[in-house]
One Martini backbone bead per residue (centre of mass of N, CA, C, O) as a GRO file, in nm:
protein
  346
    1UNK     BB    1  -4.389  -0.342  -0.997
    2UNK     BB    2  -4.431  -0.675  -0.915
    3UNK     BB    3  -4.585  -0.868  -0.656
    4UNK     BB    4  -4.519  -1.113  -0.397
    5UNK     BB    5  -4.517  -1.416  -0.211
    6UNK     BB    6  -4.380  -1.628  -0.020
    7UNK     BB    7  -4.450  -1.925   0.051
    8UNK     BB    8  -4.599  -1.946   0.363
    9UNK     BB    9  -4.590  -1.626   0.376
   10UNK     BB   10  -4.543  -1.251   0.434
   11UNK     BB   11  -4.323  -1.221   0.212
   12UNK     BB   12  -4.246  -0.957   0.010
   13UNK     BB   13  -4.184  -0.978  -0.346
   14UNK     BB   14  -4.042  -0.944  -0.634
   15UNK     BB   15  -4.072  -1.075  -0.961
   16UNK     BB   16  -3.793  -0.949  -0.952
   17UNK     BB   17  -3.459  -1.071  -0.927
   18UNK     BB   18  -3.137  -0.999  -0.813
   19UNK     BB   19  -2.859  -1.091  -0.957
   20UNK     BB   20  -2.482  -1.144  -0.853
   21UNK     BB   21  -2.246  -1.339  -0.993
   22UNK     BB   22  -2.052  -1.096  -1.125
   23UNK     BB   23  -1.959  -0.984  -0.861
   24UNK     BB   24  -1.594  -0.970  -0.866
   25UNK     BB   25  -1.543  -0.999  -1.190
   26UNK     BB   26  -1.726  -0.846  -1.414
   27UNK     BB   27  -1.783  -0.673  -1.153
   28UNK     BB   28  -1.767  -0.421  -0.951
   29UNK     BB   29  -1.844  -0.277  -0.664
   30UNK     BB   30  -1.965  -0.018  -0.785
   31UNK     BB   31  -2.155  -0.168  -0.983
   32UNK     BB   32  -2.312  -0.324  -0.772
   33UNK     BB   33  -2.421  -0.075  -0.624
   34UNK     BB   34  -2.567   0.047  -0.869
   35UNK     BB   35  -2.763  -0.188  -0.914
   36UNK     BB   36  -2.900  -0.180  -0.636
   37UNK     BB   37  -3.004   0.105  -0.652
   38UNK     BB   38  -3.176   0.071  -0.909
   39UNK     BB   39  -3.353  -0.164  -0.822
   40UNK     BB   40  -3.481  -0.033  -0.572
   41UNK     BB   41  -3.597   0.218  -0.725
   42UNK     BB   42  -3.763  -0.019  -0.917
   43UNK     BB   43  -3.887  -0.244  -0.694
   44UNK     BB   44  -3.642  -0.423  -0.618
   45UNK     BB   45  -3.627  -0.645  -0.313
   46UNK     BB   46  -3.478  -0.902  -0.449
   47UNK     BB   47  -3.191  -1.088  -0.353
   48UNK     BB   48  -2.928  -1.297  -0.502
   49UNK     BB   49  -2.692  -1.535  -0.367
   50UNK     BB   50  -2.350  -1.668  -0.282
   51UNK     BB   51  -2.064  -1.812  -0.162
   52UNK     BB   52  -1.949  -1.876  -0.457
   53UNK     BB   53  -1.942  -1.593  -0.538
   54UNK     BB   54  -1.811  -1.558  -0.813
   55UNK     BB   55  -1.812  -1.639  -1.151
   56UNK     BB   56  -1.589  -1.832  -1.145
   57UNK     BB   57  -1.470  -2.029  -0.920
   58UNK     BB   58  -1.227  -1.891  -0.673
   59UNK     BB   59  -1.010  -1.842  -0.418
   60UNK     BB   60  -0.942  -1.528  -0.482
   61UNK     BB   61  -1.290  -1.473  -0.491
   62UNK     BB   62  -1.422  -1.567  -0.241
   63UNK     BB   63  -1.721  -1.413  -0.167
   64UNK     BB   64  -1.728  -1.121  -0.298
   65UNK     BB   65  -2.029  -1.069  -0.335
   66UNK     BB   66  -2.113  -1.056  -0.041
   67UNK     BB   67  -1.925  -0.818   0.028
   68UNK     BB   68  -2.062  -0.612  -0.158
   69UNK     BB   69  -2.334  -0.618  -0.016
   70UNK     BB   70  -2.226  -0.540   0.266
   71UNK     BB   71  -2.119  -0.251   0.188
   72UNK     BB   72  -2.397  -0.150   0.102
   73UNK     BB   73  -2.541  -0.177   0.370
   74UNK     BB   74  -2.344   0.002   0.531
   75UNK     BB   75  -2.378   0.263   0.358
   76UNK     BB   76  -2.720   0.269   0.361
   77UNK     BB   77  -2.903   0.120   0.578
   78UNK     BB   78  -3.112  -0.107   0.394
   79UNK     BB   79  -3.180  -0.399   0.489
   80UNK     BB   80  -3.503  -0.368   0.539
   81UNK     BB   81  -3.557  -0.344   0.204
   82UNK     BB   82  -3.448  -0.648   0.186
   83UNK     BB   83  -3.462  -0.960   0.026
   84UNK     BB   84  -3.243  -1.227   0.124
   85UNK     BB   85  -3.045  -1.456  -0.068
   86UNK     BB   86  -2.862  -1.759   0.001
   87UNK     BB   87  -2.581  -2.007  -0.036
   88UNK     BB   88  -2.475  -2.335  -0.012
   89UNK     BB   89  -2.230  -2.525  -0.107
   90UNK     BB   90  -2.160  -2.800  -0.264
   91UNK     BB   91  -2.031  -3.078  -0.378
   92UNK     BB   92  -1.704  -3.039  -0.544
   93UNK     BB   93  -1.420  -2.982  -0.707
   94UNK     BB   94  -1.476  -2.653  -0.727
   95UNK     BB   95  -1.529  -2.654  -0.379
   96UNK     BB   96  -1.278  -2.746  -0.200
   97UNK     BB   97  -1.194  -2.453  -0.097
   98UNK     BB   98  -1.438  -2.442   0.098
   99UNK     BB   99  -1.541  -2.759   0.114
  100UNK     BB  100  -1.593  -3.135   0.202
  101UNK     BB  101  -1.866  -3.182   0.407
  102UNK     BB  102  -2.112  -3.063   0.316
  103UNK     BB  103  -2.435  -3.093   0.502
  104UNK     BB  104  -2.342  -3.055   0.775
  105UNK     BB  105  -2.397  -2.899   1.060
  106UNK     BB  106  -2.123  -2.748   1.068
  107UNK     BB  107  -2.130  -2.645   0.775
  108UNK     BB  108  -2.387  -2.478   0.785
  109UNK     BB  109  -2.312  -2.298   1.019
  110UNK     BB  110  -2.050  -2.184   0.894
  111UNK     BB  111  -2.181  -2.065   0.640
  112UNK     BB  112  -2.373  -1.870   0.778
  113UNK     BB  113  -2.165  -1.709   0.939
  114UNK     BB  114  -2.005  -1.614   0.691
  115UNK     BB  115  -2.235  -1.464   0.548
  116UNK     BB  116  -2.309  -1.265   0.772
  117UNK     BB  117  -2.036  -1.122   0.777
  118UNK     BB  118  -2.017  -1.035   0.476
  119UNK     BB  119  -2.318  -0.901   0.472
  120UNK     BB  120  -2.373  -0.734   0.729
  121UNK     BB  121  -2.573  -0.929   0.904
  122UNK     BB  122  -2.821  -1.102   1.117
  123UNK     BB  123  -2.984  -1.205   0.853
  124UNK     BB  124  -3.156  -1.452   0.650
  125UNK     BB  125  -3.431  -1.500   0.458
  126UNK     BB  126  -3.295  -1.712   0.236
  127UNK     BB  127  -3.188  -2.048   0.268
  128UNK     BB  128  -2.977  -2.237   0.041
  129UNK     BB  129  -2.927  -2.517  -0.154
  130UNK     BB  130  -2.742  -2.522  -0.435
  131UNK     BB  131  -2.695  -2.845  -0.432
  132UNK     BB  132  -2.679  -3.163  -0.432
  133UNK     BB  133  -2.504  -3.428  -0.285
  134UNK     BB  134  -2.605  -3.617  -0.472
  135UNK     BB  135  -2.637  -3.823  -0.738
  136UNK     BB  136  -2.752  -3.626  -1.015
  137UNK     BB  137  -2.957  -3.420  -1.227
  138UNK     BB  138  -2.755  -3.141  -1.307
  139UNK     BB  139  -2.604  -2.907  -1.481
  140UNK     BB  140  -2.708  -3.037  -1.783
  141UNK     BB  141  -2.842  -3.300  -1.710
  142UNK     BB  142  -3.090  -3.476  -1.861
  143UNK     BB  143  -3.038  -3.751  -1.700
  144UNK     BB  144  -3.063  -4.027  -1.491
  145UNK     BB  145  -2.773  -4.195  -1.344
  146UNK     BB  146  -2.690  -4.461  -1.178
  147UNK     BB  147  -2.460  -4.483  -0.892
  148UNK     BB  148  -2.316  -4.740  -0.709
  149UNK     BB  149  -2.081  -4.546  -0.576
  150UNK     BB  150  -2.305  -4.389  -0.432
  151UNK     BB  151  -2.292  -4.324  -0.065
  152UNK     BB  152  -2.535  -4.169   0.006
  153UNK     BB  153  -2.681  -4.033   0.294
  154UNK     BB  154  -2.978  -3.966   0.422
  155UNK     BB  155  -2.982  -3.611   0.559
  156UNK     BB  156  -3.246  -3.432   0.556
  157UNK     BB  157  -3.330  -3.423   0.846
  158UNK     BB  158  -3.069  -3.292   0.952
  159UNK     BB  159  -3.078  -3.038   0.782
  160UNK     BB  160  -3.354  -2.936   0.897
  161UNK     BB  161  -3.264  -2.920   1.189
  162UNK     BB  162  -3.048  -2.705   1.145
  163UNK     BB  163  -3.239  -2.494   1.028
  164UNK     BB  164  -3.423  -2.475   1.271
  165UNK     BB  165  -3.210  -2.367   1.469
  166UNK     BB  166  -3.145  -2.107   1.300
  167UNK     BB  167  -3.427  -1.992   1.321
  168UNK     BB  168  -3.442  -1.976   1.633
  169UNK     BB  169  -3.178  -1.777   1.628
  170UNK     BB  170  -3.227  -1.565   1.372
  171UNK     BB  171  -3.039  -1.625   1.106
  172UNK     BB  172  -3.292  -1.747   0.969
  173UNK     BB  173  -3.618  -1.776   0.804
  174UNK     BB  174  -3.579  -1.955   0.536
  175UNK     BB  175  -3.617  -2.233   0.301
  176UNK     BB  176  -3.418  -2.363   0.023
  177UNK     BB  177  -3.384  -2.495  -0.301
  178UNK     BB  178  -3.152  -2.634  -0.560
  179UNK     BB  179  -3.116  -2.816  -0.831
  180UNK     BB  180  -3.372  -2.998  -0.835
  181UNK     BB  181  -3.569  -3.273  -0.817
  182UNK     BB  182  -3.855  -3.432  -0.773
  183UNK     BB  183  -3.751  -3.618  -0.553
  184UNK     BB  184  -3.611  -3.403  -0.378
  185UNK     BB  185  -3.851  -3.220  -0.327
  186UNK     BB  186  -4.036  -3.438  -0.193
  187UNK     BB  187  -3.844  -3.518   0.031
  188UNK     BB  188  -3.847  -3.248   0.179
  189UNK     BB  189  -4.155  -3.214   0.211
  190UNK     BB  190  -4.213  -3.477   0.364
  191UNK     BB  191  -4.035  -3.436   0.611
  192UNK     BB  192  -4.196  -3.178   0.713
  193UNK     BB  193  -4.471  -3.326   0.738
  194UNK     BB  194  -4.396  -3.567   0.934
  195UNK     BB  195  -4.216  -3.348   1.101
  196UNK     BB  196  -4.268  -3.159   1.341
  197UNK     BB  197  -4.080  -2.845   1.316
  198UNK     BB  198  -3.988  -2.857   1.039
  199UNK     BB  199  -3.887  -2.698   0.780
  200UNK     BB  200  -4.001  -2.554   0.481
  201UNK     BB  201  -3.971  -2.563   0.155
  202UNK     BB  202  -4.055  -2.266  -0.049
  203UNK     BB  203  -3.817  -2.301  -0.261
  204UNK     BB  204  -3.697  -2.329  -0.612
  205UNK     BB  205  -3.376  -2.316  -0.779
  206UNK     BB  206  -3.405  -2.313  -1.129
  207UNK     BB  207  -3.389  -2.359  -1.447
  208UNK     BB  208  -3.552  -2.114  -1.680
  209UNK     BB  209  -3.649  -2.117  -2.030
  210UNK     BB  210  -3.682  -2.130  -2.366
  211UNK     BB  211  -3.430  -2.354  -2.357
  212UNK     BB  212  -3.548  -2.447  -2.051
  213UNK     BB  213  -3.845  -2.657  -1.966
  214UNK     BB  214  -3.804  -2.899  -1.751
  215UNK     BB  215  -3.980  -2.807  -1.510
  216UNK     BB  216  -4.253  -2.905  -1.647
  217UNK     BB  217  -4.132  -3.195  -1.577
  218UNK     BB  218  -4.287  -3.244  -1.266
  219UNK     BB  219  -4.221  -2.970  -1.103
  220UNK     BB  220  -4.472  -2.797  -1.165
  221UNK     BB  221  -4.675  -2.968  -1.010
  222UNK     BB  222  -4.538  -2.944  -0.740
  223UNK     BB  223  -4.543  -2.637  -0.720
  224UNK     BB  224  -4.862  -2.607  -0.732
  225UNK     BB  225  -4.955  -2.826  -0.517
  226UNK     BB  226  -4.721  -2.744  -0.284
  227UNK     BB  227  -4.613  -2.455  -0.286
  228UNK     BB  228  -4.328  -2.426  -0.458
  229UNK     BB  229  -4.132  -2.176  -0.563
  230UNK     BB  230  -3.996  -2.046  -0.847
  231UNK     BB  231  -3.654  -1.959  -0.905
  232UNK     BB  232  -3.555  -1.831  -1.197
  233UNK     BB  233  -3.274  -1.925  -1.368
  234UNK     BB  234  -3.144  -1.839  -1.662
  235UNK     BB  235  -3.362  -1.678  -1.857
  236UNK     BB  236  -3.111  -1.600  -2.078
  237UNK     BB  237  -2.894  -1.809  -2.133
  238UNK     BB  238  -2.623  -1.653  -2.081
  239UNK     BB  239  -2.739  -1.426  -2.305
  240UNK     BB  240  -2.851  -1.560  -2.570
  241UNK     BB  241  -3.152  -1.417  -2.544
  242UNK     BB  242  -3.041  -1.137  -2.669
  243UNK     BB  243  -2.867  -1.206  -2.952
  244UNK     BB  244  -2.543  -1.144  -2.928
  245UNK     BB  245  -2.450  -1.442  -3.068
  246UNK     BB  246  -2.545  -1.409  -3.334
  247UNK     BB  247  -2.362  -1.499  -3.612
  248UNK     BB  248  -2.093  -1.545  -3.427
  249UNK     BB  249  -2.083  -1.357  -3.207
  250UNK     BB  250  -1.817  -1.194  -2.976
  251UNK     BB  251  -1.845  -1.029  -2.719
  252UNK     BB  252  -1.605  -0.924  -2.504
  253UNK     BB  253  -1.812  -0.923  -2.233
  254UNK     BB  254  -1.912  -1.195  -2.266
  255UNK     BB  255  -1.945  -1.485  -2.100
  256UNK     BB  256  -1.884  -1.686  -2.337
  257UNK     BB  257  -1.625  -1.544  -2.422
  258UNK     BB  258  -1.475  -1.559  -2.143
  259UNK     BB  259  -1.637  -1.859  -2.094
  260UNK     BB  260  -1.644  -2.126  -2.302
  261UNK     BB  261  -1.746  -2.354  -2.095
  262UNK     BB  262  -2.025  -2.194  -2.111
  263UNK     BB  263  -2.219  -2.418  -2.320
  264UNK     BB  264  -2.525  -2.486  -2.249
  265UNK     BB  265  -2.649  -2.252  -2.478
  266UNK     BB  266  -2.452  -2.351  -2.758
  267UNK     BB  267  -2.586  -2.536  -2.921
  268UNK     BB  268  -2.722  -2.601  -3.218
  269UNK     BB  269  -3.018  -2.614  -3.120
  270UNK     BB  270  -3.005  -2.350  -2.952
  271UNK     BB  271  -2.937  -2.163  -3.186
  272UNK     BB  272  -3.182  -2.229  -3.359
  273UNK     BB  273  -3.394  -2.142  -3.151
  274UNK     BB  274  -3.296  -1.850  -3.114
  275UNK     BB  275  -3.346  -1.762  -3.403
  276UNK     BB  276  -3.657  -1.810  -3.389
  277UNK     BB  277  -3.714  -1.620  -3.152
  278UNK     BB  278  -3.605  -1.368  -3.290
  279UNK     BB  279  -3.803  -1.365  -3.526
  280UNK     BB  280  -4.058  -1.345  -3.354
  281UNK     BB  281  -3.993  -1.078  -3.218
  282UNK     BB  282  -3.966  -0.908  -3.478
  283UNK     BB  283  -4.257  -0.957  -3.588
  284UNK     BB  284  -4.362  -0.801  -3.296
  285UNK     BB  285  -4.167  -0.571  -3.190
  286UNK     BB  286  -3.949  -0.721  -3.009
  287UNK     BB  287  -3.753  -0.803  -2.760
  288UNK     BB  288  -3.596  -1.085  -2.693
  289UNK     BB  289  -3.538  -1.044  -2.394
  290UNK     BB  290  -3.829  -0.958  -2.309
  291UNK     BB  291  -3.973  -1.207  -2.412
  292UNK     BB  292  -3.823  -1.415  -2.241
  293UNK     BB  293  -3.898  -1.288  -1.963
  294UNK     BB  294  -4.208  -1.268  -1.990
  295UNK     BB  295  -4.255  -1.567  -2.001
  296UNK     BB  296  -4.147  -1.634  -1.718
  297UNK     BB  297  -4.306  -1.429  -1.539
  298UNK     BB  298  -4.604  -1.579  -1.629
  299UNK     BB  299  -4.568  -1.827  -1.480
  300UNK     BB  300  -4.747  -1.992  -1.228
  301UNK     BB  301  -4.469  -2.117  -1.079
  302UNK     BB  302  -4.349  -1.830  -1.057
  303UNK     BB  303  -4.220  -1.615  -0.820
  304UNK     BB  304  -3.921  -1.548  -0.946
  305UNK     BB  305  -3.694  -1.364  -1.154
  306UNK     BB  306  -3.356  -1.407  -1.226
  307UNK     BB  307  -3.147  -1.144  -1.283
  308UNK     BB  308  -2.868  -1.047  -1.499
  309UNK     BB  309  -2.598  -0.795  -1.513
  310UNK     BB  310  -2.323  -0.588  -1.660
  311UNK     BB  311  -2.528  -0.358  -1.727
  312UNK     BB  312  -2.752  -0.099  -1.709
  313UNK     BB  313  -2.904  -0.154  -1.969
  314UNK     BB  314  -2.976  -0.446  -1.906
  315UNK     BB  315  -3.120  -0.398  -1.638
  316UNK     BB  316  -3.348  -0.220  -1.743
  317UNK     BB  317  -3.466  -0.417  -1.950
  318UNK     BB  318  -3.524  -0.647  -1.751
  319UNK     BB  319  -3.716  -0.496  -1.561
  320UNK     BB  320  -3.923  -0.400  -1.792
  321UNK     BB  321  -4.048  -0.688  -1.853
  322UNK     BB  322  -4.289  -0.673  -1.643
  323UNK     BB  323  -4.475  -0.492  -1.861
  324UNK     BB  324  -4.498  -0.739  -2.050
  325UNK     BB  325  -4.751  -0.854  -2.277
  326UNK     BB  326  -4.827  -1.141  -2.427
  327UNK     BB  327  -4.960  -1.255  -2.692
  328UNK     BB  328  -5.118  -1.518  -2.828
  329UNK     BB  329  -4.941  -1.525  -3.080
  330UNK     BB  330  -4.669  -1.542  -2.936
  331UNK     BB  331  -4.730  -1.794  -2.764
  332UNK     BB  332  -4.777  -1.977  -3.009
  333UNK     BB  333  -4.493  -1.941  -3.128
  334UNK     BB  334  -4.338  -2.057  -2.888
  335UNK     BB  335  -4.470  -2.341  -2.897
  336UNK     BB  336  -4.378  -2.417  -3.181
  337UNK     BB  337  -4.077  -2.409  -3.121
  338UNK     BB  338  -4.075  -2.601  -2.880
  339UNK     BB  339  -4.193  -2.850  -3.039
  340UNK     BB  340  -3.944  -2.858  -3.246
  341UNK     BB  341  -3.730  -2.755  -2.992
  342UNK     BB  342  -3.693  -2.919  -2.715
  343UNK     BB  343  -3.483  -2.852  -2.482
  344UNK     BB  344  -3.167  -2.771  -2.591
  345UNK     BB  345  -3.086  -2.668  -2.269
  346UNK     BB  346  -3.051  -2.849  -1.977
   0.00000   0.00000   0.00000
């Protein structure tokens, strides 16, 4: 495994991060424990979760994923071997069963306390805002459309004050943002620069893959110049970049088969691009999945790539992608496809 450090810290993390959002729905507790055992044994010390998980979000399984991680910590007593990130859910119709108060001080504090209890730990290494409270473009929205009925009041200073207090209490160590735009990222960074004592967002968790390279437009420059590291999620495009859905295939356990509304990476242009990436991988004797992950792993703005798997075979292949070095010829082929079908799955 290759390691790096979270920006502006001495916290060492693996370049591969174990994603967990299927545990409690597509994966059982025992399977989640098995994945964590295997990941840790293979050098992956960075785990990411959220109070929202598993997905799709539902009141009957609310925060089951965090509970599964908590029972694993209790069973093995290895909390000190893991760098753990979790997230507070933002406002949305599908999260009303969690809360409707957004990122108020009481909401953040309550969310942290709930996660600590479920995770059976005294502290969270990286606490993240899952998505913005304001109306903006995320979760597949290609561009920003201003909504005059959006009466969001800029509370970023207050959010960071609450995070500062939780850091002082030892309940969280660092702060991250997620599904953010260039404006949002700079707004957080500027607030902590202007006001001494406010914590700095050190990571941004956004989608990034061969099918969605929008991070490169605006955010990559911010990432590199401001040193806010990308935690790349959906690097496999909901599994489409494994090639398992090509030719109209619908594997019974596939996420898109089980949840057809998860169609972000299934548009005609995305399918066409995936077919071309698959052909490129075959031409060079590569696994499409490993080629897709190796591309993400080696981007200079990526701090860690969040992988997710529903089987141990997938997990092993995904972790082994860290050892793959793509040739110049493969990288040129990827750029050619990207230039002909840019960002088909925003």
